[in-house]
Coordinates of C-alpha atoms and ligand atoms in Angstrom, one line a residue:
M1 CA 0.2 0.1 0.7
K2 CA 1.4 3.1 -0.9
V3 CA 0.0 6.5 0.6
G4 CA 0.7 9.8 -0.2
I5 CA 0.1 12.8 2.9
L6 CA 0.0 16.6 2.5
T7 CA -0.6 19.3 5.0
G8 CA -2.9 21.9 3.3
G9 CA -3.7 25.7 4.2
G10 CA -2.9 27.4 7.5
D11 CA -0.3 25.7 9.7
C12 CA -0.9 24.2 13.1
P13 CA 0.7 23.1 16.3
G14 CA -0.1 19.3 16.2
L15 CA 0.6 18.7 11.8
N16 CA 3.4 17.0 12.8
A17 CA 2.1 14.6 15.5
V18 CA -0.7 13.8 12.7
I19 CA 2.2 12.6 10.3
R20 CA 3.9 11.0 12.5
A21 CA 1.6 8.8 13.7
V22 CA 0.2 7.5 10.3
V23 CA 3.6 6.8 9.1
K24 CA 4.8 4.8 12.6
K25 CA 1.7 3.1 12.4
G26 CA 0.8 2.7 8.4
T27 CA 5.2 1.5 8.4
R28 CA 4.0 -1.6 10.9
L29 CA 1.8 -2.8 8.7
G30 CA 4.2 -2.8 5.7
Y31 CA 2.7 0.4 4.3
E32 CA 4.9 2.8 2.0
F33 CA 4.6 7.0 2.3
V34 CA 5.6 9.8 0.3
G35 CA 5.1 12.8 1.7
I36 CA 3.5 15.7 -0.9
K37 CA 5.5 19.2 -0.5
D38 CA 3.6 22.2 0.4
G39 CA 0.1 20.7 0.4
W40 CA -2.1 20.3 -2.9
K41 CA 0.5 22.5 -4.6
G42 CA 3.2 19.3 -4.3
L43 CA 0.3 17.8 -6.2
I44 CA 0.1 19.9 -9.1
D45 CA 4.2 20.3 -9.5
G46 CA 4.8 16.8 -8.9
R47 CA 7.2 17.3 -5.9
V48 CA 7.2 14.7 -2.6
E49 CA 10.0 13.3 -0.8
P50 CA 10.0 9.1 0.2
L51 CA 8.5 9.5 4.8
P52 CA 10.6 6.3 6.3
A53 CA 9.7 5.7 9.6
S54 CA 13.2 7.5 10.7
R55 CA 11.7 10.6 8.9
V56 CA 9.2 11.3 11.5
S57 CA 11.5 10.5 14.3
G58 CA 11.9 13.3 17.2
I59 CA 8.9 15.5 15.3
L60 CA 6.5 14.7 18.0
P61 CA 7.0 18.5 19.5
R62 CA 7.7 20.5 16.6
G63 CA 5.6 22.9 15.4
G64 CA 4.5 23.5 12.1
T65 CA 4.7 20.6 9.0
I66 CA 8.0 19.3 8.1
L67 CA 5.8 18.9 4.7
G68 CA 6.0 22.5 4.2
T69 CA 1.8 23.8 3.2
S70 CA 0.1 26.4 1.1
R71 CA -3.2 27.8 0.2
T72 CA -2.9 26.6 -3.1
N73 CA -6.3 25.5 -4.6
P74 CA -5.9 22.6 -7.4
L75 CA -9.5 23.0 -8.4
K76 CA -9.0 26.2 -9.3
K77 CA -7.9 25.7 -13.0
E78 CA -8.8 22.6 -15.0
E79 CA -5.2 21.7 -15.8
D80 CA -4.1 22.0 -12.5
T81 CA -6.8 19.2 -11.5
K82 CA -5.7 17.3 -13.8
K83 CA -1.7 17.6 -12.8
T84 CA -3.1 16.6 -9.8
I85 CA -4.8 13.6 -10.5
E86 CA -2.1 12.7 -13.3
N87 CA 0.2 13.0 -10.8
I88 CA -1.6 10.6 -8.4
K89 CA -1.8 8.3 -10.7
A90 CA 2.2 8.5 -12.0
L91 CA 3.0 8.3 -7.9
G92 CA 1.4 4.7 -7.4
L93 CA -0.8 6.3 -4.5
D94 CA -3.5 3.8 -3.6
A95 CA -4.4 6.4 -0.9
L96 CA -4.1 10.2 -0.1
I97 CA -4.5 11.6 3.2
A98 CA -5.1 14.7 3.6
I99 CA -4.4 16.9 6.9
G100 CA -6.5 20.8 6.4
G101 CA -8.8 22.6 7.5
D102 CA -12.2 23.0 5.1
D103 CA -10.2 24.4 2.0
T104 CA -8.4 21.8 2.1
L105 CA -11.0 19.0 3.0
G106 CA -13.2 20.2 0.9
V107 CA -10.6 19.7 -2.0
A108 CA -10.2 16.0 -0.6
A109 CA -14.0 15.4 -1.1
R110 CA -14.4 16.3 -4.5
L111 CA -11.3 14.6 -5.8
F112 CA -13.4 11.6 -3.7
E113 CA -15.5 11.9 -6.1
M114 CA -13.2 11.9 -9.0
G115 CA -12.1 8.5 -8.1
I116 CA -9.2 9.3 -5.8
N117 CA -9.3 7.3 -2.3
T118 CA -8.7 10.7 0.5
V119 CA -9.3 10.5 4.0
G120 CA -9.2 13.8 6.1
V121 CA -7.5 14.8 9.4
P122 CA -9.2 17.8 10.4
K123 CA -7.2 20.8 11.7
T124 CA -7.6 24.5 11.6
I125 CA -6.7 26.6 15.4
D126 CA -9.8 28.4 14.8
N127 CA -11.8 25.2 15.8
D128 CA -14.4 25.9 13.2
L129 CA -15.2 22.6 11.2
S130 CA -18.8 21.2 11.3
G131 CA -18.0 17.6 11.7
T132 CA -15.7 17.3 14.5
D133 CA -16.1 18.6 18.2
V134 CA -12.4 19.6 18.2
T135 CA -9.7 20.2 15.8
F136 CA -6.1 19.7 16.6
G137 CA -4.0 22.9 17.5
F138 CA -7.4 25.4 19.0
D139 CA -6.0 24.0 22.6
T140 CA -2.2 25.3 21.8
A141 CA -3.8 28.2 20.6
V142 CA -6.4 29.2 23.3
G143 CA -3.2 28.6 25.9
I144 CA -1.1 31.1 24.0
V145 CA -3.9 33.5 23.9
T146 CA -4.2 32.6 27.7
E147 CA -0.7 33.2 28.5
A148 CA -0.6 36.2 26.3
L149 CA -3.9 37.7 28.1
D150 CA -2.3 37.1 32.0
R151 CA 1.0 39.0 30.8
L152 CA -1.1 42.0 28.8
H153 CA -3.1 42.3 32.5
S154 CA -0.2 43.6 34.7
T155 CA 0.7 46.5 32.3
T156 CA -2.5 46.8 31.4
E157 CA -3.0 47.7 34.8
S158 CA -0.1 49.3 35.7
H159 CA -0.6 52.1 33.0
H160 CA -4.8 52.1 33.9
R161 CA -5.3 51.7 30.0
V162 CA -7.5 49.8 27.5
M163 CA -6.0 47.0 26.0
V164 CA -7.2 45.4 23.0
V165 CA -6.3 42.0 21.8
E166 CA -7.1 41.0 18.4
V167 CA -6.8 37.2 18.3
M168 CA -7.4 34.7 15.2
G169 CA -10.9 33.0 14.1
R170 CA -12.1 34.1 11.2
H171 CA -15.7 33.1 10.7
A172 CA -15.9 32.0 14.0
G173 CA -15.1 33.2 17.7
W174 CA -13.9 29.9 19.9
I175 CA -10.6 30.9 19.9
A176 CA -11.5 34.6 21.4
V177 CA -14.5 32.9 23.4
H178 CA -12.2 30.3 25.4
G179 CA -8.9 32.4 25.2
G180 CA -10.9 35.6 26.8
M181 CA -12.9 33.2 29.7
A182 CA -8.9 32.1 30.7
G183 CA -7.2 35.1 30.8
G184 CA -10.2 37.2 32.6
A185 CA -11.2 39.3 29.7
D186 CA -13.8 42.6 30.5
Y187 CA -15.7 41.9 26.5
I188 CA -15.4 39.3 24.3
L189 CA -16.3 40.3 20.5
I190 CA -16.4 37.0 17.9
P191 CA -17.8 37.2 14.3
E192 CA -21.2 35.7 15.8
K193 CA -22.3 38.7 17.3
P194 CA -21.5 41.7 15.2
F195 CA -21.1 44.3 18.1
D196 CA -22.5 48.3 19.3
V197 CA -19.2 49.9 19.7
Q198 CA -21.1 52.0 21.8
S199 CA -21.8 48.8 24.2
V200 CA -17.9 47.8 24.7
V201 CA -17.8 52.0 25.4
D202 CA -19.9 51.7 28.1
V203 CA -18.5 48.7 29.5
V204 CA -15.1 50.1 30.3
E205 CA -16.7 53.2 31.7
K206 CA -18.8 51.1 34.0
R207 CA -15.3 49.3 35.1
R208 CA -13.7 52.6 36.0
A209 CA -16.9 54.1 37.5
E210 CA -17.0 50.8 39.4
G211 CA -13.4 51.7 40.7
K212 CA -11.5 49.1 38.2
N213 CA -9.7 51.8 35.8
F214 CA -8.4 48.8 33.2
S215 CA -10.0 46.3 30.9
I216 CA -8.9 43.9 28.2
I217 CA -10.8 43.4 25.6
V218 CA -10.5 40.4 23.6
A219 CA -12.0 40.2 19.6
A220 CA -11.6 37.7 17.3
E221 CA -9.9 39.0 13.8
G222 CA -13.6 38.5 11.9
A223 CA -15.7 40.5 14.4
Y224 CA -17.1 43.8 13.4
P225 CA -19.3 46.2 14.5
K226 CA -22.9 46.2 13.5
E227 CA -22.3 49.6 11.6
A228 CA -19.6 48.7 9.3
G229 CA -21.9 45.9 8.1
G230 CA -19.1 43.5 7.2
M231 CA -15.8 42.2 8.3
I232 CA -12.2 44.1 8.7
T233 CA -10.0 43.5 5.8
K234 CA -6.2 44.0 5.3
E235 CA -6.6 44.1 1.6
K236 CA -9.1 43.4 -1.4
E237 CA -6.8 40.4 -2.5
L238 CA -8.7 37.2 -1.6
D239 CA -6.5 33.8 -2.0
A240 CA -7.0 30.7 -3.9
F241 CA -10.1 29.7 -2.2
G242 CA -11.8 33.0 -1.7
H243 CA -11.1 34.8 1.5
A244 CA -10.1 38.0 2.1
R245 CA -6.9 38.7 4.6
L246 CA -8.7 40.2 8.0
G247 CA -7.0 42.2 10.4
G248 CA -8.0 45.5 12.1
V249 CA -10.6 45.1 14.3
G250 CA -8.9 45.9 17.3
E251 CA -7.0 48.7 16.0
F252 CA -10.6 50.4 15.0
L253 CA -11.7 49.6 18.6
A254 CA -8.7 51.2 20.1
E255 CA -8.9 54.4 18.0
E256 CA -13.1 54.0 19.2
I257 CA -12.4 53.6 22.4
E258 CA -9.6 56.2 22.8
K259 CA -11.9 58.9 21.2
R260 CA -15.2 58.1 23.2
V261 CA -13.9 57.2 26.6
G262 CA -11.0 60.1 26.5
V263 CA -8.7 57.2 28.5
E264 CA -5.2 55.4 27.0
T265 CA -5.6 52.6 24.8
R266 CA -3.6 50.2 23.3
F267 CA -4.1 47.2 20.6
V268 CA -1.8 43.9 20.1
V269 CA -2.7 41.5 17.4
L270 CA -1.2 38.1 18.4
G271 CA -1.5 36.8 14.6
H272 CA 0.7 33.8 13.6
L273 CA 2.2 33.4 17.1
Q274 CA -1.2 32.0 18.0
R275 CA 0.1 29.4 16.0
G276 CA 3.7 28.9 16.5
G277 CA 5.2 26.7 18.4
T278 CA 5.2 23.0 20.2
P279 CA 1.8 21.7 20.5
T280 CA 0.3 21.5 23.9
A281 CA 0.2 17.6 25.5
Y282 CA -4.0 17.6 24.7
D283 CA -3.1 18.7 21.3
R284 CA -0.4 16.0 20.7
V285 CA -3.1 13.3 22.0
L286 CA -5.6 14.3 19.4
A287 CA -3.4 14.3 16.5
T288 CA -2.1 11.4 17.2
R289 CA -5.4 9.5 17.7
Y290 CA -6.9 11.4 14.6
G291 CA -3.7 10.0 12.4
I292 CA -3.8 6.4 13.9
K293 CA -7.4 6.6 12.4
A294 CA -6.6 7.4 9.4
V295 CA -4.7 5.3 9.0
E296 CA -7.5 2.5 10.2
L297 CA -10.1 3.9 7.8
I298 CA -7.0 3.0 4.8
E299 CA -6.7 -0.5 6.1
E300 CA -10.3 -0.5 6.3
S301 CA -10.3 0.7 2.6
R302 CA -13.5 3.5 3.8
F303 CA -12.4 6.5 2.0
G304 CA -14.0 9.7 1.6
R305 CA -14.3 10.1 5.0
M306 CA -12.6 12.1 7.6
V307 CA -11.2 11.6 11.6
A308 CA -12.9 13.0 13.5
L309 CA -14.0 13.4 17.8
R310 CA -17.1 13.1 19.1
G311 CA -17.4 13.5 22.3
S312 CA -14.5 11.4 23.6
D313 CA -14.6 9.0 20.9
I314 CA -12.3 8.7 17.5
I315 CA -15.1 8.4 15.1
D316 CA -15.1 8.8 11.6
V317 CA -17.8 11.2 9.4
C318 CA -18.0 11.6 5.4
L319 CA -15.7 14.2 3.7
D320 CA -18.7 16.1 2.8
E321 CA -20.7 16.6 5.8
A322 CA -17.8 17.5 7.5
T323 CA -17.1 20.9 5.7
A324 CA -21.0 21.1 4.6
K325 CA -20.9 24.4 6.9
T326 CA -18.9 26.4 9.9
R327 CA -19.2 25.6 13.3
T328 CA -19.6 29.0 15.6
V329 CA -19.8 29.3 18.9
D330 CA -23.1 28.5 20.5
D331 CA -25.4 31.0 22.2
E332 CA -24.5 29.1 25.2
L333 CA -21.5 29.3 25.6
Y334 CA -21.3 32.7 24.6
A335 CA -24.2 33.5 27.5
I336 CA -21.2 32.6 30.2
A337 CA -18.8 34.4 28.9
E338 CA -21.3 37.2 29.3
V339 CA -21.9 37.1 32.2
F340 CA -18.8 38.7 32.7
F341 CA -19.1 41.8 30.7
G342 CA -22.1 43.3 32.7
Ligands
F6P401 O1 -7.8 29.4 9.2 C1 -7.0 29.2 10.3 C2 -6.5 31.3 10.7 O2 -5.4 31.2 11.0 C3 -6.9 32.2 10.6 O3 -7.6 32.3 11.2 C4 -6.7 33.3 10.0 O4 -7.2 34.4 9.3 C5 -5.7 32.2 9.0 O5 -5.8 31.4 9.4 C6 -4.6 33.5 8.9 O6 -3.8 32.9 7.5 P1 -2.8 33.4 6.9 O7 -1.7 32.5 7.4 O8 -2.5 32.7 5.1 O9 -1.9 34.9 7.6

């Protein structure tokens, strides 16, 4: 059995843990592995490397992906789709494991329809894939946000300032809600709930009236004020999957708060820090469980499936179901966070 592995989309702590688990388990079953470089781009260009068990030794704690990644969409141009399928055949791949978010897995779903034996592993620090309860990388990102908020508390308090902390989360505010709750934020803004700038200002003023003369606001990058009518973007150009680069809500809000409340306000964009470095123990274990399950699916010839976490069980779901919709923050969880905004 010859199996290709690729990692696509934004990188994420735990990718190497999946690759390691897949290769170690599969090698014991006599499989041969091929690492595809830089996501789907490597399949279009035919850039691969052999992946013996020795290559994956020692990579468990490493962030990023040893295979490289890209946001290339091989289905965008007909010639790229053709090259992708030709290369899969030329490489003699019996199966292909795609580790990625909704874009990468959406491609895996379409390739399965075209006769390629794909298996998906869900990845994104945003934790917004509908087919699984948790994606690996999320726990690490939340830990980084929490630590950042702890550190920002001391400097914000010392200067009696307001600090707006912009975190990742394009369409779903999971990182903002979990990180903000764990880090004791005074307000949490998420893409699911367009906000009123004045309601944030009111909370800041209320805190000061109560005698707490500093505030920390967490805003997901996809959060936006109702009056803006849409997300704040860095540039108008879209990537191969049609996404704009987000960013700017933190700066916007900091300016508004300073103007309306008249207190010194700063903003911090945590950005790619949230995706860098070693995965937490939770993410290493989840990624390892996903990798093992992916090989089991291949062993059982169950393709067009994605491994997933449901409760505490590792299960598998149809790739189409997995990528059908964005899993957004539920009202119940946000209501708990909201208790602390009043
Ligand atoms: O999709 C995951 C994510 O981390 C988003 O939260 C963020 O908007 C995006 O990737 C950033 O992507 P890039 O690495 O291309 O800047």
